[in-house]
Short mmCIF file of C-alpha atoms and ligand atoms in Angstrom, two decimals:
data_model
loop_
_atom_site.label_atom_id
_atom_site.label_comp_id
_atom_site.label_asym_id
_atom_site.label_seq_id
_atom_site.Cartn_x
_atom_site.Cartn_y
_atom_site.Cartn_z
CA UNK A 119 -19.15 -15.29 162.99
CA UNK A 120 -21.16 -12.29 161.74
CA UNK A 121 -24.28 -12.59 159.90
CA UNK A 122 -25.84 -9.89 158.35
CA UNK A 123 -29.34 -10.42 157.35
CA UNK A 124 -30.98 -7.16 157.26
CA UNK A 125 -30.62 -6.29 153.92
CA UNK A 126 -33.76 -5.20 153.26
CA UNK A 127 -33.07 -2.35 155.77
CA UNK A 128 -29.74 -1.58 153.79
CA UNK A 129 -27.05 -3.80 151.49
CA UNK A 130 -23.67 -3.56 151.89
CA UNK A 131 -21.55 -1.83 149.12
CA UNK A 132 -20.15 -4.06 146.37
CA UNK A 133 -16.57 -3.48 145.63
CA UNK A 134 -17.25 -2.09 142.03
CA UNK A 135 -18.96 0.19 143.38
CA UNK A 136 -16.86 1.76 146.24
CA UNK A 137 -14.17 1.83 143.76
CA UNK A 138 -15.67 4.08 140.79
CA UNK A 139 -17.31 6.40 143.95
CA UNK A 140 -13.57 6.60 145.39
CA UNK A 141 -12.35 7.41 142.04
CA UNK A 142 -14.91 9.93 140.62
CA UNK A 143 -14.00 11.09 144.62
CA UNK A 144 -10.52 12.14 143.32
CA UNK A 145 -11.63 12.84 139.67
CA UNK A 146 -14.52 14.75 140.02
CA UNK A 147 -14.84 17.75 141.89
CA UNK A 148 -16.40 20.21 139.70
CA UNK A 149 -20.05 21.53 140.31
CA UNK A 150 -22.05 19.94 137.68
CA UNK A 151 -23.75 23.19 137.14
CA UNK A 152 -20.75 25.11 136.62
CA UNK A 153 -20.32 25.81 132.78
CA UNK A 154 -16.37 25.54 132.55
CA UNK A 155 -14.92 22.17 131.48
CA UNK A 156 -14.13 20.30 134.64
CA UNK A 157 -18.16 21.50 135.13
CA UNK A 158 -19.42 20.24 132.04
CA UNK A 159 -17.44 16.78 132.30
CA UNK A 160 -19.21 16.47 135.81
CA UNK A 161 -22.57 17.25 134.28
CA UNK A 162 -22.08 14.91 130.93
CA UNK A 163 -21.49 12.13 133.72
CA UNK A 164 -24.50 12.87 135.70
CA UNK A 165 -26.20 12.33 132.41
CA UNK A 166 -24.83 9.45 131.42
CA UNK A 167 -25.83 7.57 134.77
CA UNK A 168 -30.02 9.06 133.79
CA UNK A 169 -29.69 7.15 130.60
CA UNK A 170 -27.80 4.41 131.65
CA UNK A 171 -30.65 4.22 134.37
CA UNK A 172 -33.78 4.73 131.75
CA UNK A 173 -32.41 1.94 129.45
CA UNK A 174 -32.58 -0.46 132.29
CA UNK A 175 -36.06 0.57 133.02
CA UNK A 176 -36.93 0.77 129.20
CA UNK A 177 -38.06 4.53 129.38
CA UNK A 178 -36.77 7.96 128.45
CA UNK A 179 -33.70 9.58 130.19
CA UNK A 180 -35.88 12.80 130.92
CA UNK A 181 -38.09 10.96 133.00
CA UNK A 182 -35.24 10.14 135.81
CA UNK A 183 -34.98 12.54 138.59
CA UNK A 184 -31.94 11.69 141.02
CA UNK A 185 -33.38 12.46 144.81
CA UNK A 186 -31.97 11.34 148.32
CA UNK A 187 -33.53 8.22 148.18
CA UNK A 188 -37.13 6.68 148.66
CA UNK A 189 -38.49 8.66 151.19
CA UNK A 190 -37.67 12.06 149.14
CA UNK A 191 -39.26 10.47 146.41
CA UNK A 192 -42.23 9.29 147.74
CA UNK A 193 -43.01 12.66 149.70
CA UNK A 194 -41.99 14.32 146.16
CA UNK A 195 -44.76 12.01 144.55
CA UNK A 196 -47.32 12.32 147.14
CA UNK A 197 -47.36 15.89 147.31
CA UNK A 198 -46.17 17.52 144.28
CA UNK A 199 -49.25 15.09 142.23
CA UNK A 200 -51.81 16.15 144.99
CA UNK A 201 -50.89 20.15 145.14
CA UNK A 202 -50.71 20.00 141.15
CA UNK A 203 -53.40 18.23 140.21
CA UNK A 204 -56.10 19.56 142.51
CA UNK A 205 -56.63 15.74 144.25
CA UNK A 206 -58.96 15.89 147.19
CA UNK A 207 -59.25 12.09 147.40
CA UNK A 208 -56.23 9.53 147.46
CA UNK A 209 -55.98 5.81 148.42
CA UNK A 210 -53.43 3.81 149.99
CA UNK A 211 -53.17 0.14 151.97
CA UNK A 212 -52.47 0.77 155.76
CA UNK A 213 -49.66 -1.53 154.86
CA UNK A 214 -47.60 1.27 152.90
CA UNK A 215 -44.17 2.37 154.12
CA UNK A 216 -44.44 5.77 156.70
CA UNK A 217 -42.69 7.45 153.56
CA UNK A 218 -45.99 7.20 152.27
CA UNK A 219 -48.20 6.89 155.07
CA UNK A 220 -47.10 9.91 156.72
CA UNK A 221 -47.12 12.84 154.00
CA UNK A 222 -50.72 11.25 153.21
CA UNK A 223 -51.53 11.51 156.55
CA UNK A 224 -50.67 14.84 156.72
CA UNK A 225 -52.91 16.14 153.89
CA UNK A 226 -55.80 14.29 155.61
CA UNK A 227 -55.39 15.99 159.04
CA UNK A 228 -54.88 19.28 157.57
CA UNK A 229 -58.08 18.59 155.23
CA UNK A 230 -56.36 18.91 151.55
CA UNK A 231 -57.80 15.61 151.03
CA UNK A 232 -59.71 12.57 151.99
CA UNK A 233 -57.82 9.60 152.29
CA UNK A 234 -59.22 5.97 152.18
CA UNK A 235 -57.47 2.38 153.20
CA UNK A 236 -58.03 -0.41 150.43
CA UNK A 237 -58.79 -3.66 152.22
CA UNK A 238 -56.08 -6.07 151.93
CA UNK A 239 -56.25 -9.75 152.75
CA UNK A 240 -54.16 -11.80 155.70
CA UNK A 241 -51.43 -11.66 152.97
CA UNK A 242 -51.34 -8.47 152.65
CA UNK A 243 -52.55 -8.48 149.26
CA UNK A 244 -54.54 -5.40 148.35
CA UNK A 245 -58.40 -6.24 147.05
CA UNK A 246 -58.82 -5.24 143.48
CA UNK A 247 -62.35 -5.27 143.67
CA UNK A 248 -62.63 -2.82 146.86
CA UNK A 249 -59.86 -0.55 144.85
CA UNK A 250 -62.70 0.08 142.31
CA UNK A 251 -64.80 0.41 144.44
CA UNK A 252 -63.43 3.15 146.20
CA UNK A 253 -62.00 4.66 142.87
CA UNK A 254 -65.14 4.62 141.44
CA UNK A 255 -67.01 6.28 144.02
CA UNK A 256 -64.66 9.92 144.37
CA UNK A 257 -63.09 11.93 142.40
CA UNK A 258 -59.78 11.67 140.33
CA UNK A 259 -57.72 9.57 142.79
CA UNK A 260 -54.54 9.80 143.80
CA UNK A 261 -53.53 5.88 144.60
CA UNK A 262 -49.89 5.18 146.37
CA UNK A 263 -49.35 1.32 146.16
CA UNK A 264 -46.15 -0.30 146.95
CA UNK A 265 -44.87 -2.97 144.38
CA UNK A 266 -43.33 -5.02 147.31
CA UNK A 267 -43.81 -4.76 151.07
CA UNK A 268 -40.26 -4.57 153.17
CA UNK A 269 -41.60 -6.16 155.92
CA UNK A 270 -43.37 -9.19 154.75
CA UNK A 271 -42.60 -9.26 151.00
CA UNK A 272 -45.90 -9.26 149.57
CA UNK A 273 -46.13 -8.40 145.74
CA UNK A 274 -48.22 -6.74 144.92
CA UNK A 275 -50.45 -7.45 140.94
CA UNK A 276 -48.79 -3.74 140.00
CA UNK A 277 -49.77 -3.93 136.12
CA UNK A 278 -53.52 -4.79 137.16
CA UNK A 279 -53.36 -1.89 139.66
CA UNK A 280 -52.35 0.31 137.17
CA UNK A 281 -54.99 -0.58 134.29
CA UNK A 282 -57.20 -0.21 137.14
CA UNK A 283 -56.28 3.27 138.12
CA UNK A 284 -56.33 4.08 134.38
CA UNK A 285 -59.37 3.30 133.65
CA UNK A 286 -61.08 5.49 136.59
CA UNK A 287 -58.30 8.10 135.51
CA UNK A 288 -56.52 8.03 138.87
CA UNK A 289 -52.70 8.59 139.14
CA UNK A 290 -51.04 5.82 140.09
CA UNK A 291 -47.82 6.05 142.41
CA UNK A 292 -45.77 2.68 143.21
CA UNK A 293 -43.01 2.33 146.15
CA UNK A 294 -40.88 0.09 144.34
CA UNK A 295 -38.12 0.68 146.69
CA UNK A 296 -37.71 -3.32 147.60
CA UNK A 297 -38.22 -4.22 144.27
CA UNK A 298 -36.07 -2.07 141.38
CA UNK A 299 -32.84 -4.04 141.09
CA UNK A 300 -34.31 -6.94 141.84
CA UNK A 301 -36.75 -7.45 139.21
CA UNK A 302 -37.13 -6.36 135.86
CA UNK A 303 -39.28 -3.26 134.77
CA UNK A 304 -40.32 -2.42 131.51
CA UNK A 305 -41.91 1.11 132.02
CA UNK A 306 -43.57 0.96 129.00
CA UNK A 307 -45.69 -1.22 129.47
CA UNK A 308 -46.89 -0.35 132.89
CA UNK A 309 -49.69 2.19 133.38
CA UNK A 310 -47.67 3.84 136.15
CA UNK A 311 -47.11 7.77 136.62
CA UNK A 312 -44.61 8.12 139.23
CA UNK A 313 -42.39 5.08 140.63
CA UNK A 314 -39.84 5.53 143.92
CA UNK A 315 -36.44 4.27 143.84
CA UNK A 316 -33.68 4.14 146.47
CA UNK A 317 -29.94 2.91 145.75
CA UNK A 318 -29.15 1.50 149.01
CA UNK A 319 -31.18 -1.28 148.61
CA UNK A 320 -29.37 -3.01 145.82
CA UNK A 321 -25.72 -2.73 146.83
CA UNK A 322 -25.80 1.12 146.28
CA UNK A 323 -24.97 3.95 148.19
CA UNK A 324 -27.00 5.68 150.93
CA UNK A 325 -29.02 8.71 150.52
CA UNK A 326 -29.08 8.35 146.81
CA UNK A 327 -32.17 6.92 144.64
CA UNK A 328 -34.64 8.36 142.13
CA UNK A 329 -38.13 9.83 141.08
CA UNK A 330 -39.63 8.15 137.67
CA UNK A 331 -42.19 10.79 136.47
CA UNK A 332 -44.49 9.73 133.49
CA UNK A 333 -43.70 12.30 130.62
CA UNK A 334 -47.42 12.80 130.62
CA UNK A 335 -47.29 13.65 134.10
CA UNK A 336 -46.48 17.64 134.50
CA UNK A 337 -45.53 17.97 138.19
CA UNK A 338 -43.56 21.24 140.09
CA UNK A 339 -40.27 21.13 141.86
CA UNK A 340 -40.44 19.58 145.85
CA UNK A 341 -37.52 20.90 146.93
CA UNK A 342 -36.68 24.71 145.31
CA UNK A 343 -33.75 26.40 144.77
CA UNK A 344 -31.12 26.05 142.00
CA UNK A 345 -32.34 24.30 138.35
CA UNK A 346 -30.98 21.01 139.10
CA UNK A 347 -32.59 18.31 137.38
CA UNK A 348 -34.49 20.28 135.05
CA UNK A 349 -36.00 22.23 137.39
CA UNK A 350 -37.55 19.65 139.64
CA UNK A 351 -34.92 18.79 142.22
CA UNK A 352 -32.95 21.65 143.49
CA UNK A 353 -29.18 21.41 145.06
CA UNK A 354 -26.15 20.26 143.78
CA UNK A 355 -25.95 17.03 142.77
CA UNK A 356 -24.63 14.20 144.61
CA UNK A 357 -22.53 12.96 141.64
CA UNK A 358 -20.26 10.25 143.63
CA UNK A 359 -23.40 8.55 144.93
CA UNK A 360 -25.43 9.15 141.69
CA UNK A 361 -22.39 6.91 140.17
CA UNK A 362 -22.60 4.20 142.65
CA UNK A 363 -26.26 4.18 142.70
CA UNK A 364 -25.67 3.93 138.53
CA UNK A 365 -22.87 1.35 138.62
CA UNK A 366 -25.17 -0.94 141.65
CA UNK A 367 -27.53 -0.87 139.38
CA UNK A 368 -25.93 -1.88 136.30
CA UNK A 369 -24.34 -5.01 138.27
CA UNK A 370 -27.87 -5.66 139.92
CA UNK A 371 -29.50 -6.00 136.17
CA UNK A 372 -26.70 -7.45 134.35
CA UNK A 373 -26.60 -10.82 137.23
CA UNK A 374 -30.33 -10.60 137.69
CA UNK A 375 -31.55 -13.88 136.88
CA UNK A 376 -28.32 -15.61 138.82
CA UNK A 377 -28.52 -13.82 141.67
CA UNK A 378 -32.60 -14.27 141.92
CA UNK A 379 -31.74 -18.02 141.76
CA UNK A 380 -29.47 -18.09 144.09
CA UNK A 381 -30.95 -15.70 146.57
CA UNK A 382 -34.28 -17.68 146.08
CA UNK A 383 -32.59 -21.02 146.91
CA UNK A 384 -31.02 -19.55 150.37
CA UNK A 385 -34.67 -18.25 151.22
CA UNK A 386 -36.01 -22.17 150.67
CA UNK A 387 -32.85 -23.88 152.33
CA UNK A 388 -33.46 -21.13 155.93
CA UNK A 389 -38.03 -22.21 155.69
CA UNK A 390 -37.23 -26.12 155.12
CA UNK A 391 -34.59 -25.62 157.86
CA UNK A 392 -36.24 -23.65 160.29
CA UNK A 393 -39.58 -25.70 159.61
CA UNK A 394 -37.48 -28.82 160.32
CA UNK A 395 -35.71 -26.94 163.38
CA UNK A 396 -37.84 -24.89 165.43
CA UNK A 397 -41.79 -25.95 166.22
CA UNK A 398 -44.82 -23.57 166.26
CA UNK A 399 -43.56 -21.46 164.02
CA UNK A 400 -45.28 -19.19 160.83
CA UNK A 401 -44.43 -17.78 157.60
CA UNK A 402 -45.88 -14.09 157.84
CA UNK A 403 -47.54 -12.60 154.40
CA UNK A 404 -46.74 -14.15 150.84
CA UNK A 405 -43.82 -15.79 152.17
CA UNK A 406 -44.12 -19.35 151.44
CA UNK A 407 -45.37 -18.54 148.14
CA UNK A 408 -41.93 -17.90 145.96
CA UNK A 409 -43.19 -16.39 142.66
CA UNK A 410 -45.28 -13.28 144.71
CA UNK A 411 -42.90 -12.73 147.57
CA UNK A 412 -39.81 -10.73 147.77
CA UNK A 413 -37.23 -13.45 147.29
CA UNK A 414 -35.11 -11.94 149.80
CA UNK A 415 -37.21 -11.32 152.46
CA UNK A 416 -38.51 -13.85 154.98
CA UNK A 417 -40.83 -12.68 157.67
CA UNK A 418 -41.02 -15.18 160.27
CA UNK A 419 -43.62 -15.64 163.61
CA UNK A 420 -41.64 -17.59 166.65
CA UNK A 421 -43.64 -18.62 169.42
CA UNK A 422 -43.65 -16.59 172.83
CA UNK A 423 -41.38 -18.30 175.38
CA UNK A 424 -38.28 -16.95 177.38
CA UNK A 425 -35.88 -16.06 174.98
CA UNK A 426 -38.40 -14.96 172.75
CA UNK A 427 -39.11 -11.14 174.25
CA UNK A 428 -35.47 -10.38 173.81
CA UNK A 429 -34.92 -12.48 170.33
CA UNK A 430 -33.40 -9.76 168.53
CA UNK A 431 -31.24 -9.24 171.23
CA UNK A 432 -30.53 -12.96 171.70
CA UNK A 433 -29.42 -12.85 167.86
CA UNK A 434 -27.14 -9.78 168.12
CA UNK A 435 -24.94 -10.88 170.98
CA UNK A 436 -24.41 -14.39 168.68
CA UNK A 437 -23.51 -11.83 165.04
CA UNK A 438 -26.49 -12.85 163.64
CA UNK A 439 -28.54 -9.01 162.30
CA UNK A 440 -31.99 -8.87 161.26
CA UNK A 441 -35.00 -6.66 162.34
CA UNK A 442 -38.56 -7.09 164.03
CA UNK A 443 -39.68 -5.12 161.20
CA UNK A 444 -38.95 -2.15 159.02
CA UNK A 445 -35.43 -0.48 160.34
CA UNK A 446 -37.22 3.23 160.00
CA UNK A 447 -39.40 2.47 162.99
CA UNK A 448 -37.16 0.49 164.93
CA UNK A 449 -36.24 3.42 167.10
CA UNK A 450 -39.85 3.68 167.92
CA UNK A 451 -41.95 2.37 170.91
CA UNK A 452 -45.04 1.66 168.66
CA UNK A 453 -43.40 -1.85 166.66
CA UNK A 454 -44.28 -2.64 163.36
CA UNK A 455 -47.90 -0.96 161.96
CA UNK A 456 -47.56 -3.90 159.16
CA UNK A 457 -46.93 -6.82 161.46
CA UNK A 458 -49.69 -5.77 163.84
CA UNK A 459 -51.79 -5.29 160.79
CA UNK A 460 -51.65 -8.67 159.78
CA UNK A 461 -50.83 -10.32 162.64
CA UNK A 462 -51.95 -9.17 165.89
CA UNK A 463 -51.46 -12.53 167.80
CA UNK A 464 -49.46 -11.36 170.98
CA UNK A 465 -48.00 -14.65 171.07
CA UNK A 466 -45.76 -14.58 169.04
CA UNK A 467 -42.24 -12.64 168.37
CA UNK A 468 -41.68 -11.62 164.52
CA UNK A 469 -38.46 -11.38 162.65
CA UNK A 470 -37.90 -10.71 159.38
CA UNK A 471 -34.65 -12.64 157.63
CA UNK A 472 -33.56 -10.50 154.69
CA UNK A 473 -31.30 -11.95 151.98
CA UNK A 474 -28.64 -10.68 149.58
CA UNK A 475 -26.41 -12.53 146.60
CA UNK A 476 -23.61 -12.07 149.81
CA UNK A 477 -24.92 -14.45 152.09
CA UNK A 478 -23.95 -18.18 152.65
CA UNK A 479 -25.99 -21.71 153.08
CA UNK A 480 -23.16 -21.68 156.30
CA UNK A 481 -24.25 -18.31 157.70
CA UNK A 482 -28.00 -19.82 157.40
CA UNK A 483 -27.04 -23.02 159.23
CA UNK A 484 -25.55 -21.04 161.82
CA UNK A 485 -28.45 -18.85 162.40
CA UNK A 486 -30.29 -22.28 163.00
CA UNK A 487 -28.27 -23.50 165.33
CA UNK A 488 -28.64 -20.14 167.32
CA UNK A 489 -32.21 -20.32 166.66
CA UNK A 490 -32.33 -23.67 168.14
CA UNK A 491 -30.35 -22.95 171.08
CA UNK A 492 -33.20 -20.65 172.05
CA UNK A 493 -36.11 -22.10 170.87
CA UNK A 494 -35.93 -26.31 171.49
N1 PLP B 14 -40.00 2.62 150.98
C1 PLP B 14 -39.69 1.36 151.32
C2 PLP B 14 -40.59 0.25 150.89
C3 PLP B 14 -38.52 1.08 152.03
O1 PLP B 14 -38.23 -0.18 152.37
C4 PLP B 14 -37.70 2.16 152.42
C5 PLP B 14 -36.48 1.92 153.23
O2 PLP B 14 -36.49 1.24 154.21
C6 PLP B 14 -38.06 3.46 152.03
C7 PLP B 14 -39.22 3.65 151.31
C8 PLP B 14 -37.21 4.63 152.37
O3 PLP B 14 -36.09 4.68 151.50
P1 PLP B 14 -34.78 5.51 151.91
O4 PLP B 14 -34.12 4.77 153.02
O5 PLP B 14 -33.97 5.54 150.66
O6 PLP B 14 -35.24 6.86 152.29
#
């Protein structure tokens, strides 16, 4: 048997979607750019998946900008709003994806600007009042907060954080690369200027997502070249994946209250089972608490013992995938900054369980009985 539960590292492809990106694959093969007719039919399509997008999100079609996913975004974001704006100050939680942490670290080491950590609690929650603080002590802030952590699920309050950075005038950036398609957003009504969006996530394609940019928000191109997008994202446009990442999304917010149910109950069934199962375990983050977690991820602290080192391993050989952490820095020798952030107990080996509306109650029960072979 093969289990796949990784998917906050990547989702597989739903079959609606492979099949209108291996049609539009035959059909479309016309630059959008171009002004001829097969041109201008690729182009009205592009266009139609921005405002199919923007009335999901309840905003404007101009404020969509396709990218190649969330780390283009978020380096688009980070940048573009420090360079344009003038920020010398910006805050983020040490907790924040290396799509964020790096570019930010980059501007500090190269003194553009200062950059300050908010204090966050064993959670991972970020602390409101220390945000203010730090807001209210520099000058107009640029803030990066993700919605949802990948690693331990923690969501985060992101319509306080927003009044928040409104009232000290900051601009507010979200990573909401866990969380769009699998909970609703009404842009409106969120005091947000730029928000990070990747396909892949939610049964899209790879190397596809999208920028929001606040229409109040006047930021230059990242990438330069041709006047894609408007003007802000040069190169030709990846319209096969912009049409999965369109038609994903449309399935992902027309089933969203089904699949959050069911995803939700496969997330309770694999902690009552594995609490029942396997002693001296932990829950890491916000896990155990179901309305301010990422229903589909579940981060999870096993005690050290023989099999433990190599668990991963262990759970590969037997079809069962999942990560230590986030898949970006799996190739790395450092581990997860976020789970030695929050918990730096040597003891213990951490795996994080992620979920999608294509897993089974049998491939769960499974993955306990593994888990028990190695554990009791
Ligand atoms: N931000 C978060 C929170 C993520 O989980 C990921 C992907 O793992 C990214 C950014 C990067 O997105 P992409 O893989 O589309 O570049």
């Amino acid at each position: 048997m093969k289990v796949y539960l990784d998917n906050a590292a990547s989702t597989p492809l739903l079959p609606e979607v492979i099949e209108i990106m291996t049609q539009s694959m035959h059909d479309i093969y016309a630059n959008p750019s171009s002004v001829h007719e097969a041109g201008r039919k690729a182009k009205v399509l592009v266009e139609d998946c921005r405002s199919k997008i923007a009335c999901l999100l309840n905003t404007s079609p101009g404020t969509i900008f396709f990218t190649s996913g969330g780390t283009e975004s978020d380096n688009m974001a980070i940048k573009r709003s420090i360079f344009d704006y003038n920020i010398k100050h910006a805050i983020t939680s040490p907790l924040s994806h290396h799509a964020v942490l790096y570019p930010l670290q980059e501007l500090t080491n190269k003194e553009r600007i200062k950059l300050s950590y908010v204090n966050y609690n064993y959670k991972g929650l970020v602390d409101l009042k220390h945000l203010e603080d730090l807001l209210s002590n520099n000058p107009r802030t640029f803030v990066s907060i993700m919605h949802a952590n990948n690693e331990i699920g923690t969501i985060q309050p992101i319509h306080e954080i927003g009044q928040i950075c409104k009232n000290y005038d900051a601009i507010f950036h979200s990573d909401t690369v866990q969380t769009i398609g699998h909970y609703l957003f009404d842009l409106n009504s969120i005091n947000l200027q730029l928000l990070s969006a990747s396909a892949h996530k939610f049964h899209g394609p790879k190397g596809v997502g999208f920028l929001y940019i606040n229409e109040n928000l006047r930021i230059t191109p990242f990438i330069l070249g041709g006047s894609q997008e408007r003007n802000m994202r040069a190169g030709t446009e990846n319209i096969w994946a912009i049409l999965g990442l369109t038609k994903a999304m449309e399935i992902a917010y027309a089933n969203l209250a089904k699949d959050e149910e069911y995803i939700k109950s496969l997330k309770i069934y694999m902690i009552e089972a594995l609490k029942k199962s396997i002693p001296d375990i932990n829950f890491l983050g916000n896990c155990l608490d179901l309305e301010n977690s990422l229903y589909t991820v579940l981060s999870v602290a096993f005690p050290k013992n023989n099999n433990s080192e190599m668990l991963l391993f262990n759970l590969d050989i037997n079809g069962i995938f999942c990560s230590s952490g986030s898949a970006c820095s799996s190739g790395t020798s450092k581990g997860s900054h976020v789970i030695s952030a929050i918990n730096p107990n040597p003891e213990q080996t951490v795996v994080r369980f992620s979920f999608s509306k294509l897993n089974t109650k049998k491939e769960i029960d499974y993955t306990i009985n593994k888990l028990k072979d190695l554990f009791v």
